[in-house]
PDB file of C-alpha atoms and ligand atoms in Angstrom:
ATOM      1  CA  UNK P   1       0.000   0.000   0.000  1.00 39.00           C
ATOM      2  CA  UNK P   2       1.486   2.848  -1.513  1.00 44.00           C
ATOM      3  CA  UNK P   3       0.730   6.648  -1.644  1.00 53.00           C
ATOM      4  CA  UNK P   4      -1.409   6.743  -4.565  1.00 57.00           C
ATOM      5  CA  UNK P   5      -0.762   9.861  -6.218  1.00 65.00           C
ATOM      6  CA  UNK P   6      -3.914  11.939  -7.054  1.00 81.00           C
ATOM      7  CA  UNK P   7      -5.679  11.610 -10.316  1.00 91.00           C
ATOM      8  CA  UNK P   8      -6.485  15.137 -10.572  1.00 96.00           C
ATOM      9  CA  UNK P   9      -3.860  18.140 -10.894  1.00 97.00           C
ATOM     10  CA  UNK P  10      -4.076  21.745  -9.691  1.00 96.00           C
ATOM     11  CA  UNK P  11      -4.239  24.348 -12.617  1.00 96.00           C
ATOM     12  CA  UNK P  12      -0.401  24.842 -12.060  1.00 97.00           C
ATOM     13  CA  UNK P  13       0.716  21.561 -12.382  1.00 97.00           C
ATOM     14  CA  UNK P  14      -1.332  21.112 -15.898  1.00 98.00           C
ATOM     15  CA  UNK P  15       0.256  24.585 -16.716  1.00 98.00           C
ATOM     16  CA  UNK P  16       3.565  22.941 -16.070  1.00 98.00           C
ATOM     17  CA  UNK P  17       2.848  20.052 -18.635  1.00 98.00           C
ATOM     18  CA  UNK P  18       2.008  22.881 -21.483  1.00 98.00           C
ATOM     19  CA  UNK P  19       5.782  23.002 -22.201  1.00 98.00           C
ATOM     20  CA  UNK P  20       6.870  19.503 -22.272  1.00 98.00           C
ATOM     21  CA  UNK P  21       3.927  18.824 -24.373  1.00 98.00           C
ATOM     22  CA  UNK P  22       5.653  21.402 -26.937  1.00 98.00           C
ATOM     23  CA  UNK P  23       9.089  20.045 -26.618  1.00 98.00           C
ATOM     24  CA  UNK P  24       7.735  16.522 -27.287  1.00 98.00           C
ATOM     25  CA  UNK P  25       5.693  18.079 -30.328  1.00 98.00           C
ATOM     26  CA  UNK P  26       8.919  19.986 -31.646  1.00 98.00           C
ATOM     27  CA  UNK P  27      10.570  16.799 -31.264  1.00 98.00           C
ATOM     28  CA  UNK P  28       8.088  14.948 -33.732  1.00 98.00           C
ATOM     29  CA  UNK P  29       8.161  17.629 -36.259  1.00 98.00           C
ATOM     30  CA  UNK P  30      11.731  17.218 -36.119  1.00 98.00           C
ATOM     31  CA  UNK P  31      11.426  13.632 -37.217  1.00 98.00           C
ATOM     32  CA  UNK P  32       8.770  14.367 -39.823  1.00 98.00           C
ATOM     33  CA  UNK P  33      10.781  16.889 -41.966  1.00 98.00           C
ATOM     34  CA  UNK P  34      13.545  14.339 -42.345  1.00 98.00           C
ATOM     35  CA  UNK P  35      11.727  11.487 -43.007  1.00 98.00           C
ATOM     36  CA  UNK P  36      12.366  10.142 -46.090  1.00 98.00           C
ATOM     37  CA  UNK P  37      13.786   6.751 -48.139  1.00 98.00           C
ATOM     38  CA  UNK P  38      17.163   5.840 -47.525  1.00 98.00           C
ATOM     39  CA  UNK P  39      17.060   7.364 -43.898  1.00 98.00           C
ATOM     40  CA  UNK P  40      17.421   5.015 -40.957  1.00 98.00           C
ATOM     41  CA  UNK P  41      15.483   5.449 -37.989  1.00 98.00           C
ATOM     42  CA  UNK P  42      18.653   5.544 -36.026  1.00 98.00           C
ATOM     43  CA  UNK P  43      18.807   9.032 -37.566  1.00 98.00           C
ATOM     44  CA  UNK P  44      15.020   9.528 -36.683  1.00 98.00           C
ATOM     45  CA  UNK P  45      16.045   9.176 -32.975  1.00 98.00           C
ATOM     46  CA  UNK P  46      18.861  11.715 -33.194  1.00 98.00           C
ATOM     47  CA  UNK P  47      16.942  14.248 -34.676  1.00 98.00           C
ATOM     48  CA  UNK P  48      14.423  13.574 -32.172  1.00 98.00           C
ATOM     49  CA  UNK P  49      16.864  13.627 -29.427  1.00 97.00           C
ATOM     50  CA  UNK P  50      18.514  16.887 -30.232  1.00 98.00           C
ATOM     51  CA  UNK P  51      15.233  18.797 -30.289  1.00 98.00           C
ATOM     52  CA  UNK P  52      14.709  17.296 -26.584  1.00 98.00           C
ATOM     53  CA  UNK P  53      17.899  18.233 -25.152  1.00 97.00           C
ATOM     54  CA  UNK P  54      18.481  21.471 -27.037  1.00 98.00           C
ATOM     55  CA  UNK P  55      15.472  22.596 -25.343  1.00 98.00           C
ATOM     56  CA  UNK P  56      16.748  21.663 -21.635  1.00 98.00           C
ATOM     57  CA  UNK P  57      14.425  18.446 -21.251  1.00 98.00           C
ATOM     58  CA  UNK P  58      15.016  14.666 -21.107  1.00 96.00           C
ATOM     59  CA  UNK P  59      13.665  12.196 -22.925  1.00 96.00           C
ATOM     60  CA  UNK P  60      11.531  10.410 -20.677  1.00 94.00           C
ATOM     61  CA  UNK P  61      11.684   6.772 -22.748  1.00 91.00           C
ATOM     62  CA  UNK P  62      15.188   7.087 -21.852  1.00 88.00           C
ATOM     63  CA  UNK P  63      14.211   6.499 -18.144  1.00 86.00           C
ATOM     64  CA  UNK P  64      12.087   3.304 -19.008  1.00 87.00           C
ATOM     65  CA  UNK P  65      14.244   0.315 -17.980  1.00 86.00           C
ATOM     66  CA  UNK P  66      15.884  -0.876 -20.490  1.00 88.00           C
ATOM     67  CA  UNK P  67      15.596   1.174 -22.961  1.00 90.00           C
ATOM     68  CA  UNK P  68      17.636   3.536 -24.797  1.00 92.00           C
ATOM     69  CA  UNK P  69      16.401   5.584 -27.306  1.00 95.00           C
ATOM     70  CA  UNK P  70      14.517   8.754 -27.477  1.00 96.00           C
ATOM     71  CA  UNK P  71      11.992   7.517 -29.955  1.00 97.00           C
ATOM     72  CA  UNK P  72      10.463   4.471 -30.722  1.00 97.00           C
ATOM     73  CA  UNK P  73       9.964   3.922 -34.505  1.00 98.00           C
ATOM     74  CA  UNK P  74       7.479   0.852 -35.621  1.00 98.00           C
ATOM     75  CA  UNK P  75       7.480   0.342 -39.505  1.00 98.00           C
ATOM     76  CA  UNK P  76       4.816  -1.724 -41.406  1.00 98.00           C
ATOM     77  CA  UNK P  77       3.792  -4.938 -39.510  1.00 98.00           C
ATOM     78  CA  UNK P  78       4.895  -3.265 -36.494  1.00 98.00           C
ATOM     79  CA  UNK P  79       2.608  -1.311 -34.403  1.00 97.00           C
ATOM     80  CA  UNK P  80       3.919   0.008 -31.231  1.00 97.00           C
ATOM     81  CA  UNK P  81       7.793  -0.230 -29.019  1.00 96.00           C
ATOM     82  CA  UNK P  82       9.767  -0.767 -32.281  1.00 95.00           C
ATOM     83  CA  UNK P  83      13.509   0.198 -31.376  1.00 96.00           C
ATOM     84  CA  UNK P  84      15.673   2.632 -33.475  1.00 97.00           C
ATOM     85  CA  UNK P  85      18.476   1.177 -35.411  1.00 96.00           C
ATOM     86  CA  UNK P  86      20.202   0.709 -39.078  1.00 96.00           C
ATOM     87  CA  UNK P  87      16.901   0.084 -40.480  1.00 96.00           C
ATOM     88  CA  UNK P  88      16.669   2.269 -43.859  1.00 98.00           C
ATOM     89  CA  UNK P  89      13.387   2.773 -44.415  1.00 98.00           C
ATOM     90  CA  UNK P  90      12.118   2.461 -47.799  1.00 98.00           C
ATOM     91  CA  UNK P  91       9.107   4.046 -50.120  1.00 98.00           C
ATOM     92  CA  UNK P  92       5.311   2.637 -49.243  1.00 98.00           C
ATOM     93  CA  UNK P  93       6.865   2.334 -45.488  1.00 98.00           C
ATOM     94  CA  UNK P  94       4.472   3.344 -42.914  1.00 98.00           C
ATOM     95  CA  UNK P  95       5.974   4.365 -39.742  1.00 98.00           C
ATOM     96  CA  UNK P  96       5.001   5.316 -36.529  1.00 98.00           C
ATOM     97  CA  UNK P  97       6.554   7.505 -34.156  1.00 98.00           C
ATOM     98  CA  UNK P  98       6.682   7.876 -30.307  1.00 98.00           C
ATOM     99  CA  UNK P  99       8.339  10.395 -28.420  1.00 97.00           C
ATOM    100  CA  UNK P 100       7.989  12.355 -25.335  1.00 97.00           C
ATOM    101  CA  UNK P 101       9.990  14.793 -23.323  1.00 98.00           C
ATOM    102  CA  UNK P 102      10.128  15.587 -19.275  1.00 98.00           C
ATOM    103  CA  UNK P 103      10.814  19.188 -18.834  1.00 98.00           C
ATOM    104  CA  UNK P 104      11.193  20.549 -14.962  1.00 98.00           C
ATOM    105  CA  UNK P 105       9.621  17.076 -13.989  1.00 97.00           C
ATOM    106  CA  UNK P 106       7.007  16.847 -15.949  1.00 98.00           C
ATOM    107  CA  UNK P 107       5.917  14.700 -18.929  1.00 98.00           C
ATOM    108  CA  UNK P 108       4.369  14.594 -22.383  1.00 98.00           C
ATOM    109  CA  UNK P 109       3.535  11.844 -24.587  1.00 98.00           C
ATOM    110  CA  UNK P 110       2.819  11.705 -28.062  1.00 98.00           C
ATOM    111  CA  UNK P 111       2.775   9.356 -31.822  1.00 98.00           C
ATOM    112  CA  UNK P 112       2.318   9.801 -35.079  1.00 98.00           C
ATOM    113  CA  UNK P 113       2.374   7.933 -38.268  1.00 98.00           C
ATOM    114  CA  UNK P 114       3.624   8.453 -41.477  1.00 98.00           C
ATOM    115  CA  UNK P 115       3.238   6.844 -44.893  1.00 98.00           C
ATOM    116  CA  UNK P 116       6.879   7.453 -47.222  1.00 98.00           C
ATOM    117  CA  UNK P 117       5.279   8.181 -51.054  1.00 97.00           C
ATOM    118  CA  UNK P 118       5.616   5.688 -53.594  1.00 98.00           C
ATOM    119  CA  UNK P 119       4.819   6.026 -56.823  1.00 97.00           C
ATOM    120  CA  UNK P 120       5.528   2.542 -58.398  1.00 98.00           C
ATOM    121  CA  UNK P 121       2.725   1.026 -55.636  1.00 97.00           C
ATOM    122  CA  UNK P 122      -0.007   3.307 -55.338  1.00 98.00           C
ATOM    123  CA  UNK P 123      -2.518   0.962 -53.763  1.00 98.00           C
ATOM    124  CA  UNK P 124      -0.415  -0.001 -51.189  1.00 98.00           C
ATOM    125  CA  UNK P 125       0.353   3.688 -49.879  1.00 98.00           C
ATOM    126  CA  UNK P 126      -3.078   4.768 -50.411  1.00 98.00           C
ATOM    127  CA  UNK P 127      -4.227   2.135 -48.286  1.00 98.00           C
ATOM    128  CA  UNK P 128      -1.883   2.264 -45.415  1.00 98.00           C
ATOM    129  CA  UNK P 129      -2.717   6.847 -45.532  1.00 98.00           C
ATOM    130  CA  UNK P 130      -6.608   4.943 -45.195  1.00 98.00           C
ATOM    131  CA  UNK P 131      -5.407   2.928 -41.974  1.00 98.00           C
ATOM    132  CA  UNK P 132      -3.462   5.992 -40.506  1.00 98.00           C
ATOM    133  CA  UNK P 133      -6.533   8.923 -41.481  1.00 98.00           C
ATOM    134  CA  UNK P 134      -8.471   6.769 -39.664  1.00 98.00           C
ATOM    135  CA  UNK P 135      -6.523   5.916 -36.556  1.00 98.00           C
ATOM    136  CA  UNK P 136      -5.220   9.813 -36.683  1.00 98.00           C
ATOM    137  CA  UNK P 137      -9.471  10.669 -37.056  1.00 98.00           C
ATOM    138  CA  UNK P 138     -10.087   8.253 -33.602  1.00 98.00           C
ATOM    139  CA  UNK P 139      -7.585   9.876 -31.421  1.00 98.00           C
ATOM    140  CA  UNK P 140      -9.618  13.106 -32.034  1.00 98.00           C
ATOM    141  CA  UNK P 141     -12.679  11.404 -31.910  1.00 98.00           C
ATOM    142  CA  UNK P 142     -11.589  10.482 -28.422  1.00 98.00           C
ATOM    143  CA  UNK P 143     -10.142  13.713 -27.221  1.00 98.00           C
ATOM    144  CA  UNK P 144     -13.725  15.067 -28.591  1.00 98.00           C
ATOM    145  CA  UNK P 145     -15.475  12.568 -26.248  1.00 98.00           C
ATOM    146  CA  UNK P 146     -13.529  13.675 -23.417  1.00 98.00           C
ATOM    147  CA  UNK P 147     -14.447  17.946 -23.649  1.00 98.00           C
ATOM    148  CA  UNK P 148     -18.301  15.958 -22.727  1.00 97.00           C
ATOM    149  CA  UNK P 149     -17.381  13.006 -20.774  1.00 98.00           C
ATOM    150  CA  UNK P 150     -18.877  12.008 -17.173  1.00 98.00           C
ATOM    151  CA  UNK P 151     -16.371   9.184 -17.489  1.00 98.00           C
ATOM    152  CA  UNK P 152     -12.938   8.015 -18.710  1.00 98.00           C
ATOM    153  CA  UNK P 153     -14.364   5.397 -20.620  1.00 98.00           C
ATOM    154  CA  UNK P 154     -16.716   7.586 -23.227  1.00 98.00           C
ATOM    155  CA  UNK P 155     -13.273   8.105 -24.501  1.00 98.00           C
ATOM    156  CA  UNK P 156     -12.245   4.422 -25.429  1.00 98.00           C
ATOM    157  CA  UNK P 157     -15.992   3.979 -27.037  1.00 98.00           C
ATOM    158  CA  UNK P 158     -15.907   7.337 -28.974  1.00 98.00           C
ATOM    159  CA  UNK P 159     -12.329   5.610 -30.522  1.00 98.00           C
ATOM    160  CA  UNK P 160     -13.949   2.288 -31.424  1.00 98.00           C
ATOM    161  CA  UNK P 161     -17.233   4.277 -32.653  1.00 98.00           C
ATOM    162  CA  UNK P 162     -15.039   6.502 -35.229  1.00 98.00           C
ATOM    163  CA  UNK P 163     -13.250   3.224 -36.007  1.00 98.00           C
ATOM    164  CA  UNK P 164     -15.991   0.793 -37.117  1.00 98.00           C
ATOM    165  CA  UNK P 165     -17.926   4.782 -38.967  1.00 98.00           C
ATOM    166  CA  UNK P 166     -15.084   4.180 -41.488  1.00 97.00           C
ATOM    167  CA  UNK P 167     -16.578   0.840 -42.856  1.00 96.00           C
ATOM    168  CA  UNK P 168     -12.927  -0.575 -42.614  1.00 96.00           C
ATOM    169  CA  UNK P 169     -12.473  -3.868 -40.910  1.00 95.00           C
ATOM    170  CA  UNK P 170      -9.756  -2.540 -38.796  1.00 98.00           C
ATOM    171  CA  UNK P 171      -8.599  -4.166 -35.533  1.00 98.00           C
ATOM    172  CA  UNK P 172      -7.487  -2.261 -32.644  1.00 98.00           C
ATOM    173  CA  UNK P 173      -4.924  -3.341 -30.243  1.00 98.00           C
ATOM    174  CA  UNK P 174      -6.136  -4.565 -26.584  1.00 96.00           C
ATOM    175  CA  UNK P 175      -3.498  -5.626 -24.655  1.00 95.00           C
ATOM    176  CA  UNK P 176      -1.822  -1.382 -25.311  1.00 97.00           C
ATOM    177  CA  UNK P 177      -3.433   1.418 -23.793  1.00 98.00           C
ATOM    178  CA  UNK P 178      -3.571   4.766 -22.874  1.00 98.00           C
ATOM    179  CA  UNK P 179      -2.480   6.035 -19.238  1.00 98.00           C
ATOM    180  CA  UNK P 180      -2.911   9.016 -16.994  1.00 98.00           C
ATOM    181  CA  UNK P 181       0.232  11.177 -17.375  1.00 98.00           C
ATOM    182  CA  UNK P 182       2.004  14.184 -14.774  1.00 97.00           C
ATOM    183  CA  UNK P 183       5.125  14.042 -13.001  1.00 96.00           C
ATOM    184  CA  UNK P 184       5.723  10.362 -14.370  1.00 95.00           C
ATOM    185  CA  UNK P 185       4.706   9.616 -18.359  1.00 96.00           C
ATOM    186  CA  UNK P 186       2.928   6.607 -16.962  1.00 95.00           C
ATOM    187  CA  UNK P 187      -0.196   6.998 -14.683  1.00 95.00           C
ATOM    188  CA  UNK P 188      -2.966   5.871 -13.285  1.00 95.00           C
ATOM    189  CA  UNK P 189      -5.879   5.417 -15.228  1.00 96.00           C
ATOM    190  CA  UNK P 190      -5.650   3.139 -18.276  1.00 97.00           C
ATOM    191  CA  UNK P 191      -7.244   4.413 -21.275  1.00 98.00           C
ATOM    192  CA  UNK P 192      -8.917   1.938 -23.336  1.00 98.00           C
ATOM    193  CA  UNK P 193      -9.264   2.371 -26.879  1.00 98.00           C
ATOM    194  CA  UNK P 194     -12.555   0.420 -27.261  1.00 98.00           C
ATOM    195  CA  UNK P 195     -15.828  -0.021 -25.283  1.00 98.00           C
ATOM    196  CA  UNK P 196     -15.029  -1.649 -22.029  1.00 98.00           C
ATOM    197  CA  UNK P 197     -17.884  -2.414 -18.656  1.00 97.00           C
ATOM    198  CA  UNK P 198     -16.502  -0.843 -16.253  1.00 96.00           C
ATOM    199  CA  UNK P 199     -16.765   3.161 -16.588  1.00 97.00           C
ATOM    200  CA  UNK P 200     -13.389   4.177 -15.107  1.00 96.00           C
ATOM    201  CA  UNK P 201     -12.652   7.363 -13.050  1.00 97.00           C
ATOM    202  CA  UNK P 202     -14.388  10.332 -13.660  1.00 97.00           C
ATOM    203  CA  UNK P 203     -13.426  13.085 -15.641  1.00 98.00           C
ATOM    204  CA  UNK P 204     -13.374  16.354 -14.314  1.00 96.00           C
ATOM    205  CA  UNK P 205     -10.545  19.470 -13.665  1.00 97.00           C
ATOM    206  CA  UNK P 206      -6.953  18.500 -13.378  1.00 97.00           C
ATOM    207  CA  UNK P 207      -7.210  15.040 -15.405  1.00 98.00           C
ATOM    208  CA  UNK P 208      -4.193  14.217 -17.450  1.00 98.00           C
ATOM    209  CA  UNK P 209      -4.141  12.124 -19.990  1.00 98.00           C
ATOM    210  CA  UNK P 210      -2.562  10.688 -22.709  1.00 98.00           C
ATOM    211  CA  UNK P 211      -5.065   8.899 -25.434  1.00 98.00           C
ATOM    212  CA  UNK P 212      -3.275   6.214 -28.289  1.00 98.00           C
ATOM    213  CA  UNK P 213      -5.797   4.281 -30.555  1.00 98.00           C
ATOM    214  CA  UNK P 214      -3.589   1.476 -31.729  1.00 98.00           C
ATOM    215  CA  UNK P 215      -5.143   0.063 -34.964  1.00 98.00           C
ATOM    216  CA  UNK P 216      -4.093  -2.189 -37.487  1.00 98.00           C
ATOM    217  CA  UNK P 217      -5.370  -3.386 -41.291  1.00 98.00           C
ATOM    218  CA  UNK P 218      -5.904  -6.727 -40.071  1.00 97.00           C
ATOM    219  CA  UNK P 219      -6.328  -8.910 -36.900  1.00 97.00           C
ATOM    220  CA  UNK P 220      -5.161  -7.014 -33.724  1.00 97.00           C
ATOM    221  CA  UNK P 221      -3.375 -10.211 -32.805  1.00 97.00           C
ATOM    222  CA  UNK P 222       0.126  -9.281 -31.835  1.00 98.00           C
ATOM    223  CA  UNK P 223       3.372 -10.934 -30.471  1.00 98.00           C
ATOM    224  CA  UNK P 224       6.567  -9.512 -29.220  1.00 97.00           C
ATOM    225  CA  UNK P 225       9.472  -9.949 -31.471  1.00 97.00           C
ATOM    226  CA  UNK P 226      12.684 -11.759 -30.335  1.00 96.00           C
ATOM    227  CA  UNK P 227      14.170  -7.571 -29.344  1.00 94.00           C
ATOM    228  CA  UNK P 228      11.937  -8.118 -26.425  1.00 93.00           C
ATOM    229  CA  UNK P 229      10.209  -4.847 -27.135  1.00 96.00           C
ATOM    230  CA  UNK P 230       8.940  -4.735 -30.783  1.00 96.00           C
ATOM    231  CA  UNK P 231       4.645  -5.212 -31.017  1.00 97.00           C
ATOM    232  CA  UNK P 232       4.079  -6.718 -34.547  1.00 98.00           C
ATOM    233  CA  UNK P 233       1.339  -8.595 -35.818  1.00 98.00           C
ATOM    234  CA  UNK P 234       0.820 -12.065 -36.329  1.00 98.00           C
ATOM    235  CA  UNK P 235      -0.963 -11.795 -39.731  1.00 98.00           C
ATOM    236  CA  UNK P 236       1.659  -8.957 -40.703  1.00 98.00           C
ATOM    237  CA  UNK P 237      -0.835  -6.703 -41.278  1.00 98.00           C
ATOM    238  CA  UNK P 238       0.502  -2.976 -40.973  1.00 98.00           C
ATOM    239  CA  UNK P 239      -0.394  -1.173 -38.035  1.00 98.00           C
ATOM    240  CA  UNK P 240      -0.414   2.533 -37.088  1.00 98.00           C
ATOM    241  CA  UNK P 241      -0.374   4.648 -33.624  1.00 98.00           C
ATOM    242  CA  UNK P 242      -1.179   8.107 -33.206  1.00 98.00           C
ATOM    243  CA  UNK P 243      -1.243  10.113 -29.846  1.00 98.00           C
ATOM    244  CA  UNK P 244      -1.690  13.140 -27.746  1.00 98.00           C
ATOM    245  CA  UNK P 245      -1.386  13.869 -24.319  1.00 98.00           C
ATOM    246  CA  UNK P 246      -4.308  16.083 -23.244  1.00 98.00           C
ATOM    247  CA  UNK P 247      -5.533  18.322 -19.886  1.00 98.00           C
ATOM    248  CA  UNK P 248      -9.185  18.615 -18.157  1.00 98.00           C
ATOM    249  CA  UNK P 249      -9.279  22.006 -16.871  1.00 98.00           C
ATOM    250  CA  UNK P 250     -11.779  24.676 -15.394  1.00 96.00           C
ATOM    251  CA  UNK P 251     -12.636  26.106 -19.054  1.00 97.00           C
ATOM    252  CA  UNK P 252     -12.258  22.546 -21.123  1.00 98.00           C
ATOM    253  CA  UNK P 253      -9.888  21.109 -22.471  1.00 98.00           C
ATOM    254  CA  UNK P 254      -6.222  21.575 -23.898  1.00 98.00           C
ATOM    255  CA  UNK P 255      -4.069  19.085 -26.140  1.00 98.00           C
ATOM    256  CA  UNK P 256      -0.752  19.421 -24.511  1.00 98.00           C
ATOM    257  CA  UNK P 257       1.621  17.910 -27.328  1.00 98.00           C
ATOM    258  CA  UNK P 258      -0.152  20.061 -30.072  1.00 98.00           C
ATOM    259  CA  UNK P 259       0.986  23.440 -30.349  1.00 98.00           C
ATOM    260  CA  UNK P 260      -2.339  24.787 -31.532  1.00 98.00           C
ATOM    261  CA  UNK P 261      -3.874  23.190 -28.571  1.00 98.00           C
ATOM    262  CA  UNK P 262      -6.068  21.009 -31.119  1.00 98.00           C
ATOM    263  CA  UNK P 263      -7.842  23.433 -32.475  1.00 98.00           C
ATOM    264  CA  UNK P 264      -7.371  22.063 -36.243  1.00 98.00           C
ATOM    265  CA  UNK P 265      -7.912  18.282 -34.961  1.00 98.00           C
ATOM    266  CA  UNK P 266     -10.840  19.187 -32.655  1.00 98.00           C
ATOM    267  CA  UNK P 267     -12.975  21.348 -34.966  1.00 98.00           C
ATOM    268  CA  UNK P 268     -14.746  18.661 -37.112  1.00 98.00           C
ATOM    269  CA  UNK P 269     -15.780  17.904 -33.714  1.00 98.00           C
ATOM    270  CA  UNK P 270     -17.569  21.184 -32.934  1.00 98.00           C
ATOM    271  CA  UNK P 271     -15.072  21.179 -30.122  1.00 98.00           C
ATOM    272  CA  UNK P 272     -12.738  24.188 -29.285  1.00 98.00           C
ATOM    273  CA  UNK P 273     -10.093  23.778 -26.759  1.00 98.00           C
ATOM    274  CA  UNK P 274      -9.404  26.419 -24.155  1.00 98.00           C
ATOM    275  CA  UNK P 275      -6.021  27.209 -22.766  1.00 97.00           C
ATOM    276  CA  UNK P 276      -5.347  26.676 -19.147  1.00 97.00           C
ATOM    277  CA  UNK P 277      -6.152  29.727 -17.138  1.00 87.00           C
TER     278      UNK P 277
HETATM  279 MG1   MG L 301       3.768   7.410 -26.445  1.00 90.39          MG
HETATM  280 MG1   MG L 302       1.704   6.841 -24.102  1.00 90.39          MG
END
């Protein structure tokens, strides 16, 4: 029996995630302008890494045991934890990226995915943009949810809602979920990215959290490859991640890891974020 640390920040504290949020935000842009065939995602990492430390923060994946990097970088079959290395990626790759940044002790948290052009296999690419639109289109979906909710678990329904309103037979990940996140990137509670019983904690001012629909083209069967650490799945099927880490305040809500505060993702949604007062 532990102290349990509070779900629910003060308005400082969730002011004091606004600027890891951006660092981890910079840090993905970083990686997005270089991304490219013939670059390996070794050099994704560094890129991502240099934004993070020129800016006085830490990478916080770099404080997970075991692990090393500042980003991890899955590509095609895999979907989440992929480690960076001499892999040169290569056109029609799609390639998700996770980074985030602790700044004065606190964290942010945030994916993408990105589909490398190619012109010689135009099905393929168009596809795998399909699979990441649509997993990029739940994340809002579930940030949307949460500006409304009574409960954390409208969130993981309003994902699997958007999911199945794109007539794709997508599956999405179960055993990888979203978390609280503060003074540690991991918190209490999980964030489910599909309908679940129980209704979880409730949402209201000073929740923190990071949401991360995990979807793939095919089964959401995974395994964990032989690197102890890489999610792929078992049918091969490509898979795609995207993420943002995102505050409950007094006046709504605020995506943390997106410098507009989500106003471009959010406004299909009739939802407009408020900065934290
Ligand atoms: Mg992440
Ligand atoms: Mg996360």
């Amino acid at each position: 029996m532990g102290f349990r640390r509070s779900l629910y920040k003060t308005p400082a504290q969730l002011r004091a995630m606004v600027e890891p949020g951006l660092i981890t935000a910079a840090a993905l842009d970083a990686v997005r302008a270089i991304i490219a065939p013939g670059v390996t995602t070794l050099e994704l990492d560094a890129a991502a890494s240099a934004v993070i430390t020129g800016r006085g923060a830490i990478s916080n994946f770099q404080m997970v045991r075991g692990y090393r990097h500042t980003i991890c970088s899955s590509v095609n079959q895999q979907v989440v934890h992929g480690i960076p290395g001499e892999r040169v990626l290569e056109p029609g790759d799609i390639v998700s990226i996770d980074a985030g940044a602790e700044y004065k002790g606190w964290n942010g948290d945030s994916a993408i995915t990105i589909v490398i052009p190619d012109p010689s296999r135009p099905e393929l690419v168009s596809a795998r943009e399909e699979l990441s639109r649509v997993t990029e289109r739940s994340l809002w979906a579930g940030i949307a949810a949460l500006a409304t909710a009574s409960h954390v678990a409208e969130v993981g329904a309003a994902i699997q809602r958007s999911i199945e309103a794109s007539g794709q037979r997508y599956g999405i990940l179960r055993e990888y979920v979203g978390h609280g996140i503060g003074r540690k990137m991991h918190e209490s509670p999980s964030v489910f990215n599909y309908r679940v019983p129980e209704q979880g904690p409730e949402v209201r001012p000073g929740l923190a959290l990071a949401i991360e629909p995990m979807v793939v083209a095919g089964s959401e069967v995974t395994f964990v490859e032989d690197d102890d650490w890489t999610v792929s799945t078992v049918d091969g099927s490509a898979g795609s991640h995207w993420e943002h880490s995102v505050a409950v305040h007094d006046g709504g809500i605020w995506v943390l890891t997106a410098p507009d505060g989500g106003a471009a993702g959010l406004a299909p949604f009739g939802v407009v974020p408020q900065q934290i007062g």
